[in-house]
Amino acid sequence: MESLRKSTYTIDDIYALPDGERAELIDGQIYDMAPPGRTHQKISWKLHQAIANYIDSKNGDCEVYAAPFAVFLNEDDVNYVEPDISVICDPSKLDEKGCYGAPDWIIEIVSESSRRMDYMIKLFKYRSAGVKEYWIVDQKKQQTTVYNFEHDTMEEYAFKEEIPVGIYDRFSIKII
């Protein structure tokens, strides 16, 4: 569910929201976030676990975070998002508040209320911010759309297929 309230907001407005209310801020516009459903949470947990296990098994430097986790995409006060999954490989981007700059890999799990946001608004925003890889996991379509911005490619995978991870060699994930 998205709701536009006034002309321009800042990150201070996000932090001033009542406890329990979540929203994202893109180019000064606030977009309310609906609570995730059970299937959404199950997919998010499985993806987070698979990615964390892979990073740990390789003694990797990247870190994986599940929402709610603050990502300040640009060096401004009008962009703040909470991707479902964020993978950050540059530790200098991290502090206790979240990630400053583009994560290397972002995964969004689509719900009916976030469809336009994930497929259009965030796609453009993540690409222009410097995200290397963006996955849109669509429960309704039972498919994952993978954008590899470094190679300017887009691939679609059914949930039952192994999906290669572009930022890592020899790592793939099956959604179900």
mmCIF file of C-alpha atoms in Angstrom:
data_model
loop_
_atom_site.group_PDB
_atom_site.id
_atom_site.type_symbol
_atom_site.label_atom_id
_atom_site.label_comp_id
_atom_site.label_asym_id
_atom_site.label_seq_id
_atom_site.Cartn_x
_atom_site.Cartn_y
_atom_site.Cartn_z
ATOM 1 C CA MET A 1 0.000 0.000 0.000
ATOM 2 C CA GLU A 2 1.525 3.303 -0.984
ATOM 3 C CA SER A 3 0.386 6.688 0.092
ATOM 4 C CA LEU A 4 1.711 10.060 -0.971
ATOM 5 C CA ARG A 5 1.158 12.771 1.637
ATOM 6 C CA LYS A 6 2.831 16.102 0.766
ATOM 7 C CA SER A 7 5.290 17.414 -1.777
ATOM 8 C CA THR A 8 8.710 16.686 -0.227
ATOM 9 C CA TYR A 9 9.765 14.706 2.825
ATOM 10 C CA THR A 10 13.169 13.924 4.351
ATOM 11 C CA ILE A 11 14.685 11.107 6.369
ATOM 12 C CA ASP A 12 13.772 13.076 9.512
ATOM 13 C CA ASP A 13 10.103 12.537 8.573
ATOM 14 C CA ILE A 14 10.717 8.773 8.348
ATOM 15 C CA TYR A 15 12.246 8.750 11.834
ATOM 16 C CA ALA A 16 9.311 10.838 13.131
ATOM 17 C CA LEU A 17 6.739 8.196 12.117
ATOM 18 C CA PRO A 18 4.810 6.601 14.998
ATOM 19 C CA ASP A 19 6.297 3.411 16.435
ATOM 20 C CA GLY A 20 5.387 0.397 14.347
ATOM 21 C CA GLU A 21 4.636 2.397 11.195
ATOM 22 C CA ARG A 22 7.018 1.622 8.334
ATOM 23 C CA ALA A 23 7.546 3.613 5.167
ATOM 24 C CA GLU A 24 10.161 4.209 2.515
ATOM 25 C CA LEU A 25 11.298 7.509 1.086
ATOM 26 C CA ILE A 26 12.166 7.876 -2.588
ATOM 27 C CA ASP A 27 13.045 11.247 -4.037
ATOM 28 C CA GLY A 28 11.257 12.995 -1.177
ATOM 29 C CA GLN A 29 8.027 10.987 -1.461
ATOM 30 C CA ILE A 30 6.864 8.745 1.375
ATOM 31 C CA TYR A 31 5.492 5.305 0.492
ATOM 32 C CA ASP A 32 3.741 3.407 3.293
ATOM 33 C CA MET A 33 4.672 -0.251 3.700
ATOM 34 C CA ALA A 34 2.121 -2.960 4.434
ATOM 35 C CA PRO A 35 3.148 -5.712 6.863
ATOM 36 C CA PRO A 36 4.528 -8.782 5.092
ATOM 37 C CA GLY A 37 2.481 -11.979 4.918
ATOM 38 C CA ARG A 38 3.511 -15.434 6.079
ATOM 39 C CA THR A 39 4.696 -16.674 2.666
ATOM 40 C CA HIS A 40 6.670 -13.473 2.163
ATOM 41 C CA GLN A 41 8.403 -14.015 5.510
ATOM 42 C CA LYS A 42 9.102 -17.670 4.720
ATOM 43 C CA ILE A 43 10.751 -16.776 1.396
ATOM 44 C CA SER A 44 12.729 -13.955 3.011
ATOM 45 C CA TRP A 45 13.993 -16.219 5.789
ATOM 46 C CA LYS A 46 15.007 -18.957 3.333
ATOM 47 C CA LEU A 47 16.887 -16.506 1.091
ATOM 48 C CA HIS A 48 18.603 -14.833 4.045
ATOM 49 C CA GLN A 49 19.651 -18.205 5.432
ATOM 50 C CA ALA A 50 21.017 -19.465 2.080
ATOM 51 C CA ILE A 51 22.997 -16.282 1.476
ATOM 52 C CA ALA A 52 24.363 -16.112 5.025
ATOM 53 C CA ASN A 53 25.377 -19.789 4.908
ATOM 54 C CA TYR A 54 27.186 -19.249 1.594
ATOM 55 C CA ILE A 55 29.045 -16.172 2.860
ATOM 56 C CA ASP A 56 30.022 -17.992 6.069
ATOM 57 C CA SER A 57 31.192 -21.097 4.169
ATOM 58 C CA LYS A 58 33.529 -18.932 2.066
ATOM 59 C CA ASN A 59 34.680 -16.785 4.992
ATOM 60 C CA GLY A 60 33.374 -13.897 2.931
ATOM 61 C CA ASP A 61 33.505 -10.230 3.756
ATOM 62 C CA CYS A 62 29.969 -9.453 2.607
ATOM 63 C CA GLU A 63 27.121 -9.105 5.092
ATOM 64 C CA VAL A 64 23.449 -9.935 4.557
ATOM 65 C CA TYR A 65 20.554 -8.137 6.240
ATOM 66 C CA ALA A 66 16.812 -8.760 6.184
ATOM 67 C CA ALA A 67 14.176 -6.035 6.516
ATOM 68 C CA PRO A 68 13.694 -3.933 8.418
ATOM 69 C CA PHE A 69 17.193 -2.657 7.614
ATOM 70 C CA ALA A 70 17.824 0.958 6.623
ATOM 71 C CA VAL A 71 19.480 1.697 3.296
ATOM 72 C CA PHE A 72 20.339 5.316 2.570
ATOM 73 C CA LEU A 73 20.829 5.001 -1.202
ATOM 74 C CA ASN A 74 22.234 8.408 -2.013
ATOM 75 C CA GLU A 75 24.175 11.096 -0.211
ATOM 76 C CA ASP A 76 21.016 13.076 0.420
ATOM 77 C CA ASP A 77 18.184 13.221 2.903
ATOM 78 C CA VAL A 78 15.336 12.295 0.537
ATOM 79 C CA ASN A 79 16.027 8.582 -0.109
ATOM 80 C CA TYR A 80 15.562 5.798 2.440
ATOM 81 C CA VAL A 81 14.511 2.212 1.647
ATOM 82 C CA GLU A 82 14.164 -1.073 3.514
ATOM 83 C CA PRO A 83 14.800 -3.847 0.974
ATOM 84 C CA ASP A 84 13.657 -7.329 1.934
ATOM 85 C CA ILE A 85 17.251 -8.556 1.611
ATOM 86 C CA SER A 86 20.417 -6.434 1.314
ATOM 87 C CA VAL A 87 23.922 -7.776 0.705
ATOM 88 C CA ILE A 88 26.738 -5.317 1.351
ATOM 89 C CA CYS A 89 30.352 -6.167 0.537
ATOM 90 C CA ASP A 90 31.969 -2.848 1.490
ATOM 91 C CA PRO A 91 32.088 -2.600 5.300
ATOM 92 C CA SER A 92 32.792 1.139 5.137
ATOM 93 C CA LYS A 93 29.155 1.617 4.035
ATOM 94 C CA LEU A 94 27.835 0.158 7.302
ATOM 95 C CA ASP A 95 27.176 1.658 10.693
ATOM 96 C CA GLU A 96 24.622 1.060 13.453
ATOM 97 C CA LYS A 97 21.881 2.908 11.529
ATOM 98 C CA GLY A 98 22.269 0.862 8.337
ATOM 99 C CA CYS A 99 23.906 1.069 4.923
ATOM 100 C CA TYR A 100 25.051 4.336 3.352
ATOM 101 C CA GLY A 101 25.237 3.901 -0.399
ATOM 102 C CA ALA A 102 24.123 1.129 -2.695
ATOM 103 C CA PRO A 103 24.218 -2.473 -1.476
ATOM 104 C CA ASP A 104 25.843 -4.875 -3.922
ATOM 105 C CA TRP A 105 22.726 -7.050 -4.144
ATOM 106 C CA ILE A 106 19.110 -6.313 -3.256
ATOM 107 C CA ILE A 107 16.167 -8.715 -3.213
ATOM 108 C CA GLU A 108 12.571 -7.520 -3.057
ATOM 109 C CA ILE A 109 9.701 -9.982 -2.500
ATOM 110 C CA VAL A 110 6.632 -8.677 -4.299
ATOM 111 C CA SER A 111 3.261 -8.355 -2.640
ATOM 112 C CA GLU A 112 0.139 -6.998 -4.295
ATOM 113 C CA SER A 113 0.640 -3.684 -2.543
ATOM 114 C CA SER A 114 4.318 -3.382 -3.596
ATOM 115 C CA ARG A 115 4.094 -4.540 -7.232
ATOM 116 C CA ARG A 116 4.396 -1.095 -8.888
ATOM 117 C CA MET A 117 7.046 -0.041 -6.404
ATOM 118 C CA ASP A 118 9.266 -3.111 -6.899
ATOM 119 C CA TYR A 119 8.943 -3.424 -10.685
ATOM 120 C CA MET A 120 9.137 0.252 -11.579
ATOM 121 C CA ILE A 121 10.149 2.798 -8.971
ATOM 122 C CA LYS A 122 12.747 0.714 -7.135
ATOM 123 C CA LEU A 123 14.098 -0.848 -10.334
ATOM 124 C CA PHE A 124 15.072 2.593 -11.629
ATOM 125 C CA LYS A 125 16.225 3.852 -8.228
ATOM 126 C CA TYR A 126 18.428 0.836 -7.473
ATOM 127 C CA ARG A 127 20.012 0.891 -10.926
ATOM 128 C CA SER A 128 20.790 4.610 -10.779
ATOM 129 C CA ALA A 129 22.142 4.320 -7.212
ATOM 130 C CA GLY A 130 24.743 1.708 -8.221
ATOM 131 C CA VAL A 131 23.251 -1.588 -7.010
ATOM 132 C CA LYS A 132 25.022 -4.380 -8.928
ATOM 133 C CA GLU A 133 22.265 -7.004 -8.806
ATOM 134 C CA TYR A 134 18.529 -6.748 -8.131
ATOM 135 C CA TRP A 135 16.121 -9.677 -7.752
ATOM 136 C CA ILE A 136 12.356 -9.322 -7.809
ATOM 137 C CA VAL A 137 10.798 -12.441 -6.274
ATOM 138 C CA ASP A 138 7.167 -12.610 -7.394
ATOM 139 C CA GLN A 139 4.987 -15.046 -5.430
ATOM 140 C CA LYS A 140 1.968 -14.570 -7.710
ATOM 141 C CA LYS A 141 3.929 -15.318 -10.900
ATOM 142 C CA GLN A 142 6.081 -17.951 -9.156
ATOM 143 C CA GLN A 143 9.142 -16.434 -10.784
ATOM 144 C CA THR A 144 12.184 -14.345 -10.004
ATOM 145 C CA THR A 145 13.381 -11.581 -12.273
ATOM 146 C CA VAL A 146 17.122 -10.997 -12.010
ATOM 147 C CA TYR A 147 18.673 -7.724 -13.114
ATOM 148 C CA ASN A 148 22.456 -7.734 -13.361
ATOM 149 C CA PHE A 149 23.153 -4.034 -13.790
ATOM 150 C CA GLU A 150 26.909 -4.539 -14.234
ATOM 151 C CA HIS A 151 26.294 -6.623 -17.369
ATOM 152 C CA ASP A 152 23.038 -4.903 -18.374
ATOM 153 C CA THR A 153 21.085 -8.177 -18.394
ATOM 154 C CA MET A 154 17.669 -9.328 -17.236
ATOM 155 C CA GLU A 155 16.727 -12.993 -16.789
ATOM 156 C CA GLU A 156 13.579 -14.669 -15.478
ATOM 157 C CA TYR A 157 13.552 -17.919 -13.510
ATOM 158 C CA ALA A 158 10.730 -20.134 -12.285
ATOM 159 C CA PHE A 159 10.769 -20.751 -8.534
ATOM 160 C CA LYS A 160 11.828 -24.384 -9.056
ATOM 161 C CA GLU A 161 14.927 -23.386 -11.074
ATOM 162 C CA GLU A 162 18.400 -22.731 -9.707
ATOM 163 C CA ILE A 163 19.127 -19.013 -9.970
ATOM 164 C CA PRO A 164 22.799 -18.085 -10.406
ATOM 165 C CA VAL A 165 23.962 -15.234 -8.199
ATOM 166 C CA GLY A 166 25.799 -12.660 -10.289
ATOM 167 C CA ILE A 167 27.966 -11.170 -7.547
ATOM 168 C CA TYR A 168 29.372 -14.608 -6.634
ATOM 169 C CA ASP A 169 30.952 -17.395 -8.661
ATOM 170 C CA ARG A 170 29.404 -20.856 -8.365
ATOM 171 C CA PHE A 171 26.525 -19.911 -6.092
ATOM 172 C CA SER A 172 22.876 -20.391 -6.976
ATOM 173 C CA ILE A 173 19.619 -20.398 -5.062
ATOM 174 C CA LYS A 174 16.304 -22.166 -5.631
ATOM 175 C CA ILE A 175 13.342 -20.208 -4.240
ATOM 176 C CA ILE A 176 11.278 -23.349 -3.441
#
